Structures are given as structure tokens and as C-alpha cells.
Short mmCIF file of C-alpha atoms and ligand atoms in Angstrom, two decimals:
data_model
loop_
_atom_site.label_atom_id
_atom_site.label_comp_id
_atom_site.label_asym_id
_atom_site.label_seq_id
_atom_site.Cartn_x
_atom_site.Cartn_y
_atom_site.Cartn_z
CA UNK A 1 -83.46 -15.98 30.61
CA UNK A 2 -81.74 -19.24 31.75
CA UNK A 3 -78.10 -19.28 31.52
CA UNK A 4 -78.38 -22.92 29.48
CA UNK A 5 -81.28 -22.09 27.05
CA UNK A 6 -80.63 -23.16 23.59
CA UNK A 7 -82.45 -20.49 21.98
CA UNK A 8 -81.83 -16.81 22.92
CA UNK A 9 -84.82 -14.92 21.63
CA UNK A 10 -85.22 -10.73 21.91
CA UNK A 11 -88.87 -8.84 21.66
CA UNK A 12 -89.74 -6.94 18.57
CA UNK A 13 -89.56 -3.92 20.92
CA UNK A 14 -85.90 -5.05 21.11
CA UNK A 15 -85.10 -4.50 17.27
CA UNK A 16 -82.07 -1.76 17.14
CA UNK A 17 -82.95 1.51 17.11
CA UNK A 18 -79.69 2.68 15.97
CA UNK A 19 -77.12 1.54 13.68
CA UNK A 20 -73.42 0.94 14.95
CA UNK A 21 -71.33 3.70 12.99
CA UNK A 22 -67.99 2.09 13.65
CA UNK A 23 -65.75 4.87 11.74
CA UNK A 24 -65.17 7.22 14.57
CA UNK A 25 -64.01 4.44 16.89
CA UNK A 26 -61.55 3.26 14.40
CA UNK A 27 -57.84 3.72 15.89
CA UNK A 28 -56.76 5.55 12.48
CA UNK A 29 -58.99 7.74 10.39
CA UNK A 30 -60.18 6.02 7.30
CA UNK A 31 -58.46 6.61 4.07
CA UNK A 32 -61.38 8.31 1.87
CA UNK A 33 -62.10 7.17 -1.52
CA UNK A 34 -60.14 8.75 -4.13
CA UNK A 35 -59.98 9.08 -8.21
CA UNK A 36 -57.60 7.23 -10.27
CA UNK A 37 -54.55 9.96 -11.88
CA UNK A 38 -56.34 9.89 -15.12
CA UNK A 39 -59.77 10.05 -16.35
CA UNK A 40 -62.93 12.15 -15.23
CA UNK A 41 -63.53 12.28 -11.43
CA UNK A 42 -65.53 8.82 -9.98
CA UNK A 43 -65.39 10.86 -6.68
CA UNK A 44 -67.55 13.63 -8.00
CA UNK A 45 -69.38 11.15 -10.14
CA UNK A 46 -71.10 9.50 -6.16
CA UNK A 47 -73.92 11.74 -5.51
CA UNK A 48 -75.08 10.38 -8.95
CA UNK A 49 -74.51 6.98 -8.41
CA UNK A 50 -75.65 6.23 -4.84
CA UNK A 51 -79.10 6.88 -3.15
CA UNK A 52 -78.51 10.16 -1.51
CA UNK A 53 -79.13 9.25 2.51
CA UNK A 54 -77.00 6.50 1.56
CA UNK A 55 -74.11 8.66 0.44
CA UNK A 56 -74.76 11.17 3.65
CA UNK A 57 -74.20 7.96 5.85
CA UNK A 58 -70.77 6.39 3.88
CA UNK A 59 -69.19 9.79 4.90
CA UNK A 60 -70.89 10.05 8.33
CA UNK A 61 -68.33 10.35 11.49
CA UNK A 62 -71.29 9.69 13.84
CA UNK A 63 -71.19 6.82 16.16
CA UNK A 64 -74.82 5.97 16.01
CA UNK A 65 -77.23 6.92 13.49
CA UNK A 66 -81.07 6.22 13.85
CA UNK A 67 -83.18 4.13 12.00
CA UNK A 68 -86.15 4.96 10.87
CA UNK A 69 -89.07 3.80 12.05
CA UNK A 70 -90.51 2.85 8.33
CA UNK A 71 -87.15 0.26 8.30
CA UNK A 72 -87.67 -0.97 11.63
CA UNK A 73 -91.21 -2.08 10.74
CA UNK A 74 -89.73 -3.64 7.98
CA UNK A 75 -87.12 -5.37 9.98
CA UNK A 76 -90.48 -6.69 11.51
CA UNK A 77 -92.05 -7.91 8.65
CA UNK A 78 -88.54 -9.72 7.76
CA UNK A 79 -88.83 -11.48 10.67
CA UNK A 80 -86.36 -9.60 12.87
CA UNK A 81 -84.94 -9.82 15.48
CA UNK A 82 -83.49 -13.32 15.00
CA UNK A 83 -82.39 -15.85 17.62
CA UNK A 84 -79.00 -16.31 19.06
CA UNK A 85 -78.35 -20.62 19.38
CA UNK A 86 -76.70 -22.28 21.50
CA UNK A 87 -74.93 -24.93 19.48
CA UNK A 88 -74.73 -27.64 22.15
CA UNK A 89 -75.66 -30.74 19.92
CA UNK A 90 -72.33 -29.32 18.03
CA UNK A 91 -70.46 -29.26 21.24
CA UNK A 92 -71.07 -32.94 22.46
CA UNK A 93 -70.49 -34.24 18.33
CA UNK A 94 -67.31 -32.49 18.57
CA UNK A 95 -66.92 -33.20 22.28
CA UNK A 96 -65.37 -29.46 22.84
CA UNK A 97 -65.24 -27.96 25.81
CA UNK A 98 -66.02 -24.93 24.17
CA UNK A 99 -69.26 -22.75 24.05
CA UNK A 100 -70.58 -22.57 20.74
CA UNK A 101 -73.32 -19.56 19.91
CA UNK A 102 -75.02 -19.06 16.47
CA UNK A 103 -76.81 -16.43 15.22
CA UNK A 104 -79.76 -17.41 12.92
CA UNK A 105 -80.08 -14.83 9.56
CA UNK A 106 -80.81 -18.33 7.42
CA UNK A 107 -84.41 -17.02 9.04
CA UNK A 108 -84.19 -14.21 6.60
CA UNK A 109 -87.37 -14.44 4.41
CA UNK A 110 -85.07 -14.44 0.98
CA UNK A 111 -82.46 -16.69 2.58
CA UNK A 112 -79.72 -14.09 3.85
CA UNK A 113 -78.59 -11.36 6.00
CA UNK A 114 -78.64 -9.73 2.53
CA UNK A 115 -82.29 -8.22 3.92
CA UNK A 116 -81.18 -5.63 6.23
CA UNK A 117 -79.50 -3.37 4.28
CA UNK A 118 -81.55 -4.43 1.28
CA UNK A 119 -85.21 -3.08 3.01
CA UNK A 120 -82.98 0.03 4.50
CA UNK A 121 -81.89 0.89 0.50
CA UNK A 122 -85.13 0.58 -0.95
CA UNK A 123 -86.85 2.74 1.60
CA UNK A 124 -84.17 5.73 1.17
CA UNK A 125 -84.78 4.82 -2.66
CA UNK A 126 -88.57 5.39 -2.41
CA UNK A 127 -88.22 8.51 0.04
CA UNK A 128 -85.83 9.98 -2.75
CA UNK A 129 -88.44 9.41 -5.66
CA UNK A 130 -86.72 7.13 -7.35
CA UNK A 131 -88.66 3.86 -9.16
CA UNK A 132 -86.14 1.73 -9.53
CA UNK A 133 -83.50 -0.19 -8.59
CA UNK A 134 -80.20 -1.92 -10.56
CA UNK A 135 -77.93 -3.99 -8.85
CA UNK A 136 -74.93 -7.38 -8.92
CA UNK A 137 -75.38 -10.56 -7.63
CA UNK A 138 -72.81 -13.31 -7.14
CA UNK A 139 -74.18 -16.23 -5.03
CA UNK A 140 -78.09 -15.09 -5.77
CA UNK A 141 -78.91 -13.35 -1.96
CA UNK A 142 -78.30 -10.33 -2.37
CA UNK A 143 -80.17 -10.00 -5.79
CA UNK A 144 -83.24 -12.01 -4.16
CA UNK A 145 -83.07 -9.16 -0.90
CA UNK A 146 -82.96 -6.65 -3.16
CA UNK A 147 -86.67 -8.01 -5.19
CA UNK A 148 -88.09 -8.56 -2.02
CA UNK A 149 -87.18 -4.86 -0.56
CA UNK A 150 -88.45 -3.29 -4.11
CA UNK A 151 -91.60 -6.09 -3.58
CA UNK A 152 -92.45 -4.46 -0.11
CA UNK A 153 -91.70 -1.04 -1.33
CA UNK A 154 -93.60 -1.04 -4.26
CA UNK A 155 -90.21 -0.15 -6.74
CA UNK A 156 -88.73 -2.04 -9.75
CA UNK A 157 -85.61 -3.75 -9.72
CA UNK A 158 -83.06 -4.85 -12.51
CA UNK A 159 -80.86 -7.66 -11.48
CA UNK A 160 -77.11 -8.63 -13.17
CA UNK A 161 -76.16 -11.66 -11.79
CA UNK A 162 -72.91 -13.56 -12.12
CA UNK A 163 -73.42 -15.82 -15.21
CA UNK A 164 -71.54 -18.94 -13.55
CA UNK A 165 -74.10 -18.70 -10.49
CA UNK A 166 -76.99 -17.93 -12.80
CA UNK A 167 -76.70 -20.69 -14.57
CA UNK A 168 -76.86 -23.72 -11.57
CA UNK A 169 -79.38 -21.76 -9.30
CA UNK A 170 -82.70 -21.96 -11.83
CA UNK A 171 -84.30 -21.79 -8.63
CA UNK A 172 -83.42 -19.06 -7.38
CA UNK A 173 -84.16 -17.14 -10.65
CA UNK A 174 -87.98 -18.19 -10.06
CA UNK A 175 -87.40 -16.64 -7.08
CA UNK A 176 -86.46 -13.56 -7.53
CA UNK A 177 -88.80 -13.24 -10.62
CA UNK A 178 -91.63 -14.30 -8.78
CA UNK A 179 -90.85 -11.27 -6.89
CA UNK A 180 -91.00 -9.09 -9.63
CA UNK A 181 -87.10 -8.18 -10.72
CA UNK A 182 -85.86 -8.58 -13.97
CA UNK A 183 -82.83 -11.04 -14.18
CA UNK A 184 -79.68 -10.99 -16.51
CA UNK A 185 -76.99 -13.34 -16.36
CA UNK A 186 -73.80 -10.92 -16.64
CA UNK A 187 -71.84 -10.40 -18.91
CA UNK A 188 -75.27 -9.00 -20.75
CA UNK A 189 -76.25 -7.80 -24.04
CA UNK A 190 -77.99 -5.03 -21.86
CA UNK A 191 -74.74 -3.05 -21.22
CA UNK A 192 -71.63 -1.76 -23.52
CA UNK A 193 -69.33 -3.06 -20.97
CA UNK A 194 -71.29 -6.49 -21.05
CA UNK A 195 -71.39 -6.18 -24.77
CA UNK A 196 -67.66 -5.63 -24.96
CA UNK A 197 -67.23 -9.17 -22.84
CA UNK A 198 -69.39 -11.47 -24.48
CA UNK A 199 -67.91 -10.31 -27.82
CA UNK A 200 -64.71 -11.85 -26.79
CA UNK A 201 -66.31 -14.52 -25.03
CA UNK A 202 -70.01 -15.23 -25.49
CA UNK A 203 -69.89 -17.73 -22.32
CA UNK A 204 -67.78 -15.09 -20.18
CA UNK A 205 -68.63 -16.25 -16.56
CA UNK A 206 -68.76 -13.07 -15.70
CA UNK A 207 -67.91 -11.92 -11.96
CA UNK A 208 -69.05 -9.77 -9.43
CA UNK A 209 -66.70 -6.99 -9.93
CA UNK A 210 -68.51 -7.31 -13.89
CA UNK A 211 -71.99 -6.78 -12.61
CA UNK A 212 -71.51 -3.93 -10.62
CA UNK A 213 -70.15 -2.35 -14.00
CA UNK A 214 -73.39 -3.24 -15.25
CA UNK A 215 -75.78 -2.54 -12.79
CA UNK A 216 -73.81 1.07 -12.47
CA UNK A 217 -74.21 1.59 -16.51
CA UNK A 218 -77.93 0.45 -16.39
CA UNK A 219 -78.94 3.05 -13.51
CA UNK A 220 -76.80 5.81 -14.99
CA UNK A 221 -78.80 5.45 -17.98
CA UNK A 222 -81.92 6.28 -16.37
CA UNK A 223 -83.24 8.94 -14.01
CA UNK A 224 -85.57 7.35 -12.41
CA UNK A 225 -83.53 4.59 -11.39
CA UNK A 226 -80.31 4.01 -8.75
CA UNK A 227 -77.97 1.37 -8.22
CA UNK A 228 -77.80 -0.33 -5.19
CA UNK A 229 -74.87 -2.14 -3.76
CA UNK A 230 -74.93 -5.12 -1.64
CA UNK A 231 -71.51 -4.85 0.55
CA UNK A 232 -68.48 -3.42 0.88
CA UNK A 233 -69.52 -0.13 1.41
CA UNK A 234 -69.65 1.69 5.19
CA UNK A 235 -73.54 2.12 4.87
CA UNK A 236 -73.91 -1.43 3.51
CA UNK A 237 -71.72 -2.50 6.70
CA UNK A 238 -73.62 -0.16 9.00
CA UNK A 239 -76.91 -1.58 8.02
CA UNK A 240 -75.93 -5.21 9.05
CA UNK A 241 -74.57 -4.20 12.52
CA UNK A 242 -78.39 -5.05 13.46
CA UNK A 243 -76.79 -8.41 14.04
CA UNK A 244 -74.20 -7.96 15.96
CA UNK A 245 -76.23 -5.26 18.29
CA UNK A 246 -78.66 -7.96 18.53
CA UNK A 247 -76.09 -10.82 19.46
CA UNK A 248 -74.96 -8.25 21.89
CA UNK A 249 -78.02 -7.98 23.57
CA UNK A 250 -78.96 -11.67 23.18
CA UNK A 251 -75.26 -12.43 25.19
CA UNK A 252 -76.21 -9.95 27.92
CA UNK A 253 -79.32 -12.10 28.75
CA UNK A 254 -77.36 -14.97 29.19
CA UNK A 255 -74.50 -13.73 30.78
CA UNK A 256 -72.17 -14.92 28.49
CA UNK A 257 -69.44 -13.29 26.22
CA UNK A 258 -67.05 -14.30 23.03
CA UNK A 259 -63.59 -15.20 22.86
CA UNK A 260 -63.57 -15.67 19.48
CA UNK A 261 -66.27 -14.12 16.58
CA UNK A 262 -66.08 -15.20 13.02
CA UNK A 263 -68.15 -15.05 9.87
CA UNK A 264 -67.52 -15.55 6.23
CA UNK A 265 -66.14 -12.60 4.45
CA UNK A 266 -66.59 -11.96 0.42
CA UNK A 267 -67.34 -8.07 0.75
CA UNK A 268 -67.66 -8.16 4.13
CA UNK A 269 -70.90 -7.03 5.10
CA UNK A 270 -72.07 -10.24 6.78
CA UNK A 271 -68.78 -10.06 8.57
CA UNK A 272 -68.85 -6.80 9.12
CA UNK A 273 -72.67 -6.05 10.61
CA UNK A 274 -71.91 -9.43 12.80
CA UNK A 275 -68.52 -8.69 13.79
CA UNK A 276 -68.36 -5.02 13.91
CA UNK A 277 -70.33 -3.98 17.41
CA UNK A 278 -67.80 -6.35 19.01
CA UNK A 279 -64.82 -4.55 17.78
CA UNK A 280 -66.41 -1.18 18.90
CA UNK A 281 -66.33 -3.14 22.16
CA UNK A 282 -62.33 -3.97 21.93
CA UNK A 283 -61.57 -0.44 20.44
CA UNK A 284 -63.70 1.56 23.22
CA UNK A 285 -64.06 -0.76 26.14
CA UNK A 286 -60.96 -2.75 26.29
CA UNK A 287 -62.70 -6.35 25.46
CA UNK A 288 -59.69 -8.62 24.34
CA UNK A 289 -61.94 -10.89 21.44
CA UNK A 290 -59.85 -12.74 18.50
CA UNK A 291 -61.67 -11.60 15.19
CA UNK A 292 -61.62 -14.59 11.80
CA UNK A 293 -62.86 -14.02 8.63
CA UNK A 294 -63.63 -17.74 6.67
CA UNK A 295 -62.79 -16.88 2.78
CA UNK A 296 -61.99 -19.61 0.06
CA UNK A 297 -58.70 -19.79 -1.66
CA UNK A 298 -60.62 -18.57 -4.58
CA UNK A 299 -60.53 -15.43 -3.83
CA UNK A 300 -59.02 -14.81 -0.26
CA UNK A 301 -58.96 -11.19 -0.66
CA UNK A 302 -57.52 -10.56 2.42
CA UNK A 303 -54.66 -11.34 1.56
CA UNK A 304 -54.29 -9.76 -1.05
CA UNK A 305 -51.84 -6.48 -1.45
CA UNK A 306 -53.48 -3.11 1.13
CA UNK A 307 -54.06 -0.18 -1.60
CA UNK A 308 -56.16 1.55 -3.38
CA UNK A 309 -58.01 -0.39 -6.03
CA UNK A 310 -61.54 0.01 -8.70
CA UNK A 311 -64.66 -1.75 -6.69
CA UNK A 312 -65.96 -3.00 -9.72
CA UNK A 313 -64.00 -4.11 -13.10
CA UNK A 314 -64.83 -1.12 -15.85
CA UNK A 315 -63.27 1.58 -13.59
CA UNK A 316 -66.88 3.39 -12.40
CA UNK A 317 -66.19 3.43 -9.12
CA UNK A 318 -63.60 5.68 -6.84
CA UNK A 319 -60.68 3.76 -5.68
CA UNK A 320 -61.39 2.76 -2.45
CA UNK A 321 -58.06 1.63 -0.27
CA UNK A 322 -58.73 -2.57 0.41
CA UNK A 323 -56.95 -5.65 0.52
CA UNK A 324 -57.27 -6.63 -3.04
CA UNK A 325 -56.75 -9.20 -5.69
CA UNK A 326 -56.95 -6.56 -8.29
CA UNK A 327 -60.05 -5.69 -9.79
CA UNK A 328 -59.60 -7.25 -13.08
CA UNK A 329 -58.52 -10.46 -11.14
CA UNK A 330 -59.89 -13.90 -12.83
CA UNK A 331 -61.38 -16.50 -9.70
CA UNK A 332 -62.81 -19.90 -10.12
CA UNK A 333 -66.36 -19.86 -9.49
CA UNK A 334 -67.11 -22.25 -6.40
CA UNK A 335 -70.67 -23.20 -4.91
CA UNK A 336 -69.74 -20.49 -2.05
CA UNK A 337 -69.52 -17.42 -5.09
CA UNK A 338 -70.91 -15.06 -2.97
CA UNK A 339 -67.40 -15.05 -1.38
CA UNK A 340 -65.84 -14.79 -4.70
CA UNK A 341 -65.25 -10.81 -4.81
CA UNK A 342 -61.51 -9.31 -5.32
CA UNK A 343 -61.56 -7.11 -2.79
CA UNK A 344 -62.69 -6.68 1.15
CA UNK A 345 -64.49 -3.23 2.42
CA UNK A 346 -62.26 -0.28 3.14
CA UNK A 347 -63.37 -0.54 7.13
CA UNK A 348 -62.50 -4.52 7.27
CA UNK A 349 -59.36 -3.62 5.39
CA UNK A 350 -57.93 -0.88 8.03
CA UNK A 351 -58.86 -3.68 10.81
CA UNK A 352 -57.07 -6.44 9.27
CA UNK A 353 -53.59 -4.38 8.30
CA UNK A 354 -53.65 -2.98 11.83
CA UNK A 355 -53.91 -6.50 13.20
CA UNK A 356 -57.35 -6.95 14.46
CA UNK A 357 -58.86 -9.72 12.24
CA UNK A 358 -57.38 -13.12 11.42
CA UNK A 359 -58.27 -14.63 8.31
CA UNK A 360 -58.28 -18.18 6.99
CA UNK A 361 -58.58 -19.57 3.03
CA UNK A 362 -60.13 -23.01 2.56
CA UNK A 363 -59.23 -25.01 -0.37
CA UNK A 364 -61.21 -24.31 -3.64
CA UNK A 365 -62.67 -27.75 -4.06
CA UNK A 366 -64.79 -26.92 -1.05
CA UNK A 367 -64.87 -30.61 0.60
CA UNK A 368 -64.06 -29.79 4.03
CA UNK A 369 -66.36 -26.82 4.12
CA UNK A 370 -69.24 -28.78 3.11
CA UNK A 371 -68.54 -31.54 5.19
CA UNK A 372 -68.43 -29.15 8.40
CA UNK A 373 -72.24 -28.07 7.09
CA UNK A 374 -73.43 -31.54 6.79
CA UNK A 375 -71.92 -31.76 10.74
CA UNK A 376 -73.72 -29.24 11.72
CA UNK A 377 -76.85 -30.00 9.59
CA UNK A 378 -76.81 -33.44 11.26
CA UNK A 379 -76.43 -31.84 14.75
CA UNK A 380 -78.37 -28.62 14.91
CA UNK A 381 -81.14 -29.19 11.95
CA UNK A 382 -80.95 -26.33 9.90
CA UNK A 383 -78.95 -26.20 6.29
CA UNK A 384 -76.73 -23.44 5.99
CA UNK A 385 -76.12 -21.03 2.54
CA UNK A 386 -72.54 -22.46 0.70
CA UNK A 387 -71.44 -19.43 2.06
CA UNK A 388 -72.16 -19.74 5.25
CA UNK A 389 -70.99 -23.01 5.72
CA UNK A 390 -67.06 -21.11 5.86
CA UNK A 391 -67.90 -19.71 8.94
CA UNK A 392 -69.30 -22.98 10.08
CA UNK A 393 -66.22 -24.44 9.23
CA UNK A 394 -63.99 -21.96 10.94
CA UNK A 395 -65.85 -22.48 13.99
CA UNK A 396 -65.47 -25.98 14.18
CA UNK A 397 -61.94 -25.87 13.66
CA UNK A 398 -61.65 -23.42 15.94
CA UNK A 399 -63.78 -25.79 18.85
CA UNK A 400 -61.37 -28.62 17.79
CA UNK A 401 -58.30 -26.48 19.04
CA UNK A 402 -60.26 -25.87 22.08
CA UNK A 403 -60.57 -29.56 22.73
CA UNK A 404 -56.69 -30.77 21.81
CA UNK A 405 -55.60 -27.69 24.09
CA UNK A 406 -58.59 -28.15 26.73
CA UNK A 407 -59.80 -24.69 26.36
CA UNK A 408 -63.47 -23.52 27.47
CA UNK A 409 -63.39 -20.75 24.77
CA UNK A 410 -66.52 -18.55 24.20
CA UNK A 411 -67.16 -19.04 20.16
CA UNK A 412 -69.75 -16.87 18.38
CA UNK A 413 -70.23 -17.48 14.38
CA UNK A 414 -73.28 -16.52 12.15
CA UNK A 415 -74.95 -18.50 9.52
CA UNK A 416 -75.80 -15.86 7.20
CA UNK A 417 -78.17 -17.92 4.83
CA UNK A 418 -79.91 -20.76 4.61
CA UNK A 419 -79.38 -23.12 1.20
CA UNK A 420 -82.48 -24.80 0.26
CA UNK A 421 -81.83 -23.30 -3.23
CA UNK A 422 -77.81 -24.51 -2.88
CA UNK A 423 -78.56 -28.28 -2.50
CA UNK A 424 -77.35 -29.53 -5.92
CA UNK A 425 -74.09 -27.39 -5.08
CA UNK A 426 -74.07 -29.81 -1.56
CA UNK A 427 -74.95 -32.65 -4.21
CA UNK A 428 -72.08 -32.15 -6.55
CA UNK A 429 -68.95 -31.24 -3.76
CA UNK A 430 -70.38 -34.01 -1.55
CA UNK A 431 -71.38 -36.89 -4.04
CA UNK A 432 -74.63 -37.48 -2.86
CA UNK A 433 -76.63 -39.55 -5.41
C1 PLP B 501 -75.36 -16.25 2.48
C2 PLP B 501 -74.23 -15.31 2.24
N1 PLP B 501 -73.33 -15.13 3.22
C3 PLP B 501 -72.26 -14.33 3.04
C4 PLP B 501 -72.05 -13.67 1.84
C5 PLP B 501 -70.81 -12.88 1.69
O1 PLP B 501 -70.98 -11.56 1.36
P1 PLP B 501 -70.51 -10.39 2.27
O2 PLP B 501 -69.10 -10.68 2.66
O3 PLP B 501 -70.63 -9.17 1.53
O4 PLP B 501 -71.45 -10.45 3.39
C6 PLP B 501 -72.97 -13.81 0.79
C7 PLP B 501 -72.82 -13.10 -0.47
O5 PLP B 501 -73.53 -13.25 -1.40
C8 PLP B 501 -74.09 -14.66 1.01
O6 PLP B 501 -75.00 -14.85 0.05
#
């Protein structure tokens, strides 16, 4: 491939055959999860929560761990693998001499990088008998990936989505109906927990930490059905690393490498499945790369206090040790709410208090963020997710610093979604008529 092509594509032969198990690399072991002093035992509570394989895999200390070849024709069908761009319309706009490189999941048939773990869920789900699916959803992705996977796998699925989102994405809705889920804005009447809420306040906006209570309440309530989580989790991480094993790859063919690698971070599975190959590459082969999460000041997480904290707001979960908020923690919604989650995943944690990863919290209004997407709209043609217009952002800062200090910096950032369903979001932050 020529060392100046704009688009870096990889065969369908080329799709990962492995996922990127970054836990045994890590310079400290991982602090497990744990349960709270008092109460009944979330720990022993997991193997009834989570879809077994997935369970096996969130305690797995192997490096690589194979994927099967039932997901990897569905990571075909999802239109994997996805370019790696070369942003050079960005460059000469910002007039940088740095090298900017993109990596495409706004391909992703539902929008999102949401898709690979969401297809690699649903087929354990299947495998293990069960028929359905329940599941949170803060900016609308994940609970769209998640209808799609249960679409192509022939199983149900029961979405609780974040009642401030819910509300300004009627589009997305149809979306996700017209792939068969059921859709509740949360706080529901469906739960007790989301019962309890909307008693006190029947237009609760509800938050993602809320939804996974609800989601975990719904799916304990049935056995035929499991809940499904879209981040923070090692497994949920894992799953994503297709990106960054495909970025890899895609660098190798044109000789290039990063300096710098960034993504948005509300969980941190984008982050993590872009982000995390590279760091295996800094922990095992000595690679010096600067790591930056993009998070708004809504809920910038990491930097929040490093302990052990509830993933989700009624207390179902183990404590997992994260940078936190606090679980009960209230954020303003913003445009970009699928960033708007009090804590980070326990492996992006450990990273980020050792000193690996760099984070940086734009203002809560969300102007300069969504003027760095309309940049690189104008420049490189396709419309990033709210979301994904942090790491956008970060990048072009980032390029800027490059050209006052007349660096030739290697930066790699990945749009994780597309937002043709986020436009009257753009429309209200940007004042477009
Ligand atoms: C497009 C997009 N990017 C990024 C994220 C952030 O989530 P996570 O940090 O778990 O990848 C979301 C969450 O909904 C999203 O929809």
C-alpha cells in the first residue's frame, strides 16, 4: 500500500482472529471485584447476572483469546474490518505539520463501535440458550447494537434507556424498534427501582448508572433472559480491541506509527478496544505513545477519586475499583450522554493512576466540541456521533500544539459513531436555523 494513501483498507481475511486480553500485560495485577461490608454477596450473585462465556473471559489471565468463527462472520456482515483515514484535508485546514489517522466505526451498521461486542454478546447469549436480552442505554448506540445483534441472532431484547436521551432522539427509538427491541425511557414503571424514582420524581432524567439497575432487575426476573452490558467491563473492553488490532495492522501497511492515540471515554470501551493493543505495545515492547481520553466536564470520571465503587446506582453490582464520581452522582445531560457515566472501567482506571493515560474535560455547553466536528465535517465529509466529536476535538487540539511548537507528531483518534440521528443536538449547541 502507498505510504500517502488516504484510505487504509484490510481484507475480510484480515478481520482479528483473536481478541487482545490486556490483563496479564498490565504492570500490577488487577484489583478483583469485591462485595460491599454489608448486604448479600454481588460477587457470588455474577454467574447469574452475566452470560456465562462472558463471565469466563472478565476473569481470564490469557493474553489472547479466540474468536469464534460464528462472530467473525458477523463482524463481516457488520461491515468489518473498517478503514484507517488519513486525515490530510484536516491537516492543510489546520495547517499542522502533524499526521493525522482516523479510524472509521461511524461505518458501523447501527452507528457505533457499540457492534462488536454487541454481535459477540448475543452469540454467547444464543449458544447459552438464553432468548433474551435486557440492557442500558445512555446516548442510544449501544441500545441500537444490542437490537441489531438480537435481530441477526434471532433473540429478544428489552431496552432501558436514559429518559433525558430518550426523549430528543425519536429517531433513534424507530430505530431500534424497527429492529425489534422493546424501548423504555428509564426511570420505568417496569422496575421497583424505577418505580421507587419516578414516585419522587415522575420526570426523573434518569442516568445510566439507573438503567443498568433496571436492565439487571428485568433479566433477574426471568430465566430465559440475561443482561447485557455495553462497557466498562474487561470482556466488553476485550471485544472492542478489534479496532485497535486492526489500526495496528492498517499502520504496518503504511509504515507509519502513533505518537499520540486518543478516543472519547464514558465507560471506556471505545477507548479501551481502540487504545488498548497500543498500550500492550508500550507495556511489552517498549513503544513510548502518549495515551488521552476526551470526557466532558459533565462527568469527567477520571478524575474522579481511585476506589472501589457500585457500577450501577441500586447497589446490584460488585464494587469494582475505578475512578469515580460516585455512583449515586447527579450529571447534566449533554448531547454527548453517552459519555455521561460516573465511573471509568477497572482496566482504564489502573492505567490512568499508574500514569499511562492523560485525560482532558471539555466544558459542558459543548461549543467547542461541536465546532471541532463541523471542522472536520467540512474537511473530511463524514458527521461524527456527539460523542465522538470529543475525540475529534482532542485531536485537533492536540495538531494545533504540533503546529505552535513545529512538531511532526504521529496522531491516531477514532470516530466511534456517526450522528445522522444527533443532528438536532448539532442544531441546538451550534444555532443552526
Ligand atoms: C458513539 C459513541 N462513542 C463513545 C461512547 C462512549 O462509551 P464508551 O466509553 O463506553 O465507549 C458512546 C456511548 O454511548 C457512543 O455512543
Amino acid at each position: 500500500m502507498p505510504t500517502d494513501a488516504r484510505q487504509i483498507t484490510l481484507d475480510v481475511s484480515e478481520i482479528p482472529k483473536r481478541w487482545y486480553n490486556i490483563v496479564p500485560d498490565l504492570p500490577e495485577p488487577l484489583p478483583p471485584p469485591k462485595d460491599p461490608d454489608e448486604g448479600p454477596s454481588r460477587v457470588r450473585e455474577l454467574p447469574n447476572l452475566l452470560i456465562g462465556e462472558c463471565l469466563k473471559q472478565e476473569m481470564s489471565g490469557e493474553r489472547w483469546i479466540s474468536i469464534p468463527d460464528g462472530v467473525r462472520e458477523l463482524y463481516e456482515r457488520a461491515g468489518r474490518p473498517r478503514p484507517l483515514f488519513r486525515a490530510r484535508a484536516l491537516e492543510e485546514v489546520l495547517d499542522t505539520p502533524a499526521r493525522l489517522y482516523y479510524k472509521s466505526e461511524f461505518y458501523s451498521p447501527t452507528g457505533s463501535h457499540k457492534v462488536n461486542t454487541a454481535l459477540a454478546q448475543a452469540y454467547y447469549a444464543r449458544e447459552q440458550g438464553f432468548e433474551r436480552l435486557t440492557t442500558e442505554t445512555g446516548a442510544g448506540q449501544w441500545g441500537t447494537a444490542l437490537a441489531y445483534a438480537c435481530a441477526l441472532t434471532g433473540l429478544r431484547c428489552t431496552v432501558y434507556w436514559v429518559r433525558a436521551v430518550h426523549r430528543w432522539k425519536p429517531d433513534r427509538l424507530g430505530f431500534m424498534k424497527m429492529l425489534g427491541a422493546e424501548v423504555h425511557a428509564s426511570p420505568s414503571d417496569r422496575t421497583e427501582f424505577g418505580r421507587s424514582l419516578c414516585s419522587k420524581d415522575p420526570d426523573h432524567p434518569g442516568s445510566l448508572g439507573i438503567a443498568i439497575s433496571e436492565g439487571l432487575e428485568d433479566a433477574k426476573s426471568d430465566p430465559k433472559a440475561v443482561y447485557s452490558l455495553g462497557s466498562v467491563l474487561n470482556h466488553v473492553l476485550m471485544h472492542q480491541t478489534v479496532i485497535g488490532l486492526e489500526t495496528q495492522k492498517q499502520f504496518e501497511k503504511v509504515g507509519d506509527y502513533p505518537d499520540t492515540v486518543i478516543s472519547c471515554l464514558g465507560g471506556g470501551s471505545n477507548f479501551g478496544g481502540f487504545a488498548l493493543p497500543f498500550v500492550g505495545d508500550v507495556l511489552t515492547k517498549g513503544r513510548k505513545i502518549r495515551f488521552i481520553a476526551a470526557q466532558s466536564q459533565a462527568a469527567p470520571n477520571l478524575q474522579g477519586e481511585y476506589r472501589y465503587n457500585f457500577a450501577d446506582h441500586a447497589e446490584i453490582t460488585p464494587l469494582l475499583k475505578m475512578y469515580t464520581l460516585g455512583h449515586t452522582a447527579s450529571m447534566r445531560p449533554i448531547m454527548g450522554d453517552g459519555l455521561r457515566y460516573h465511573g471509568c472501567s477497572p482496566i482504564i482506571s489502573l492505567l490512568r493512576h499508574l500514569g499511562y493515560i492523560d485525560t482532558v474535560a471539555y466544558p459542558v455547553d459543548e461549543k467547542h466540541v461541536f465546532e471541532a466536528a463541523r471542522t472536520f465535517m467540512r474537511c473530511e465529509g463524514f458527521l461524527p456521533a456527539p460523542e465522538s466529536a470529543y475525540s475529534i476535538c482532542c485531536a485537533i487540539d492536540e495538531a494545533l500544539k504540533c503546529k505552535q511548537a513545529g512538531e511532526k507528531k504521529v496522531i491516531a483518534f477514532n470516530v466511534s459513531g456517526h450522528g445522522f440521528m444527533d443532528i438536532s443536538g448539532y442544531r441546538e449547541v451550534l444555532g443552526i436555523a
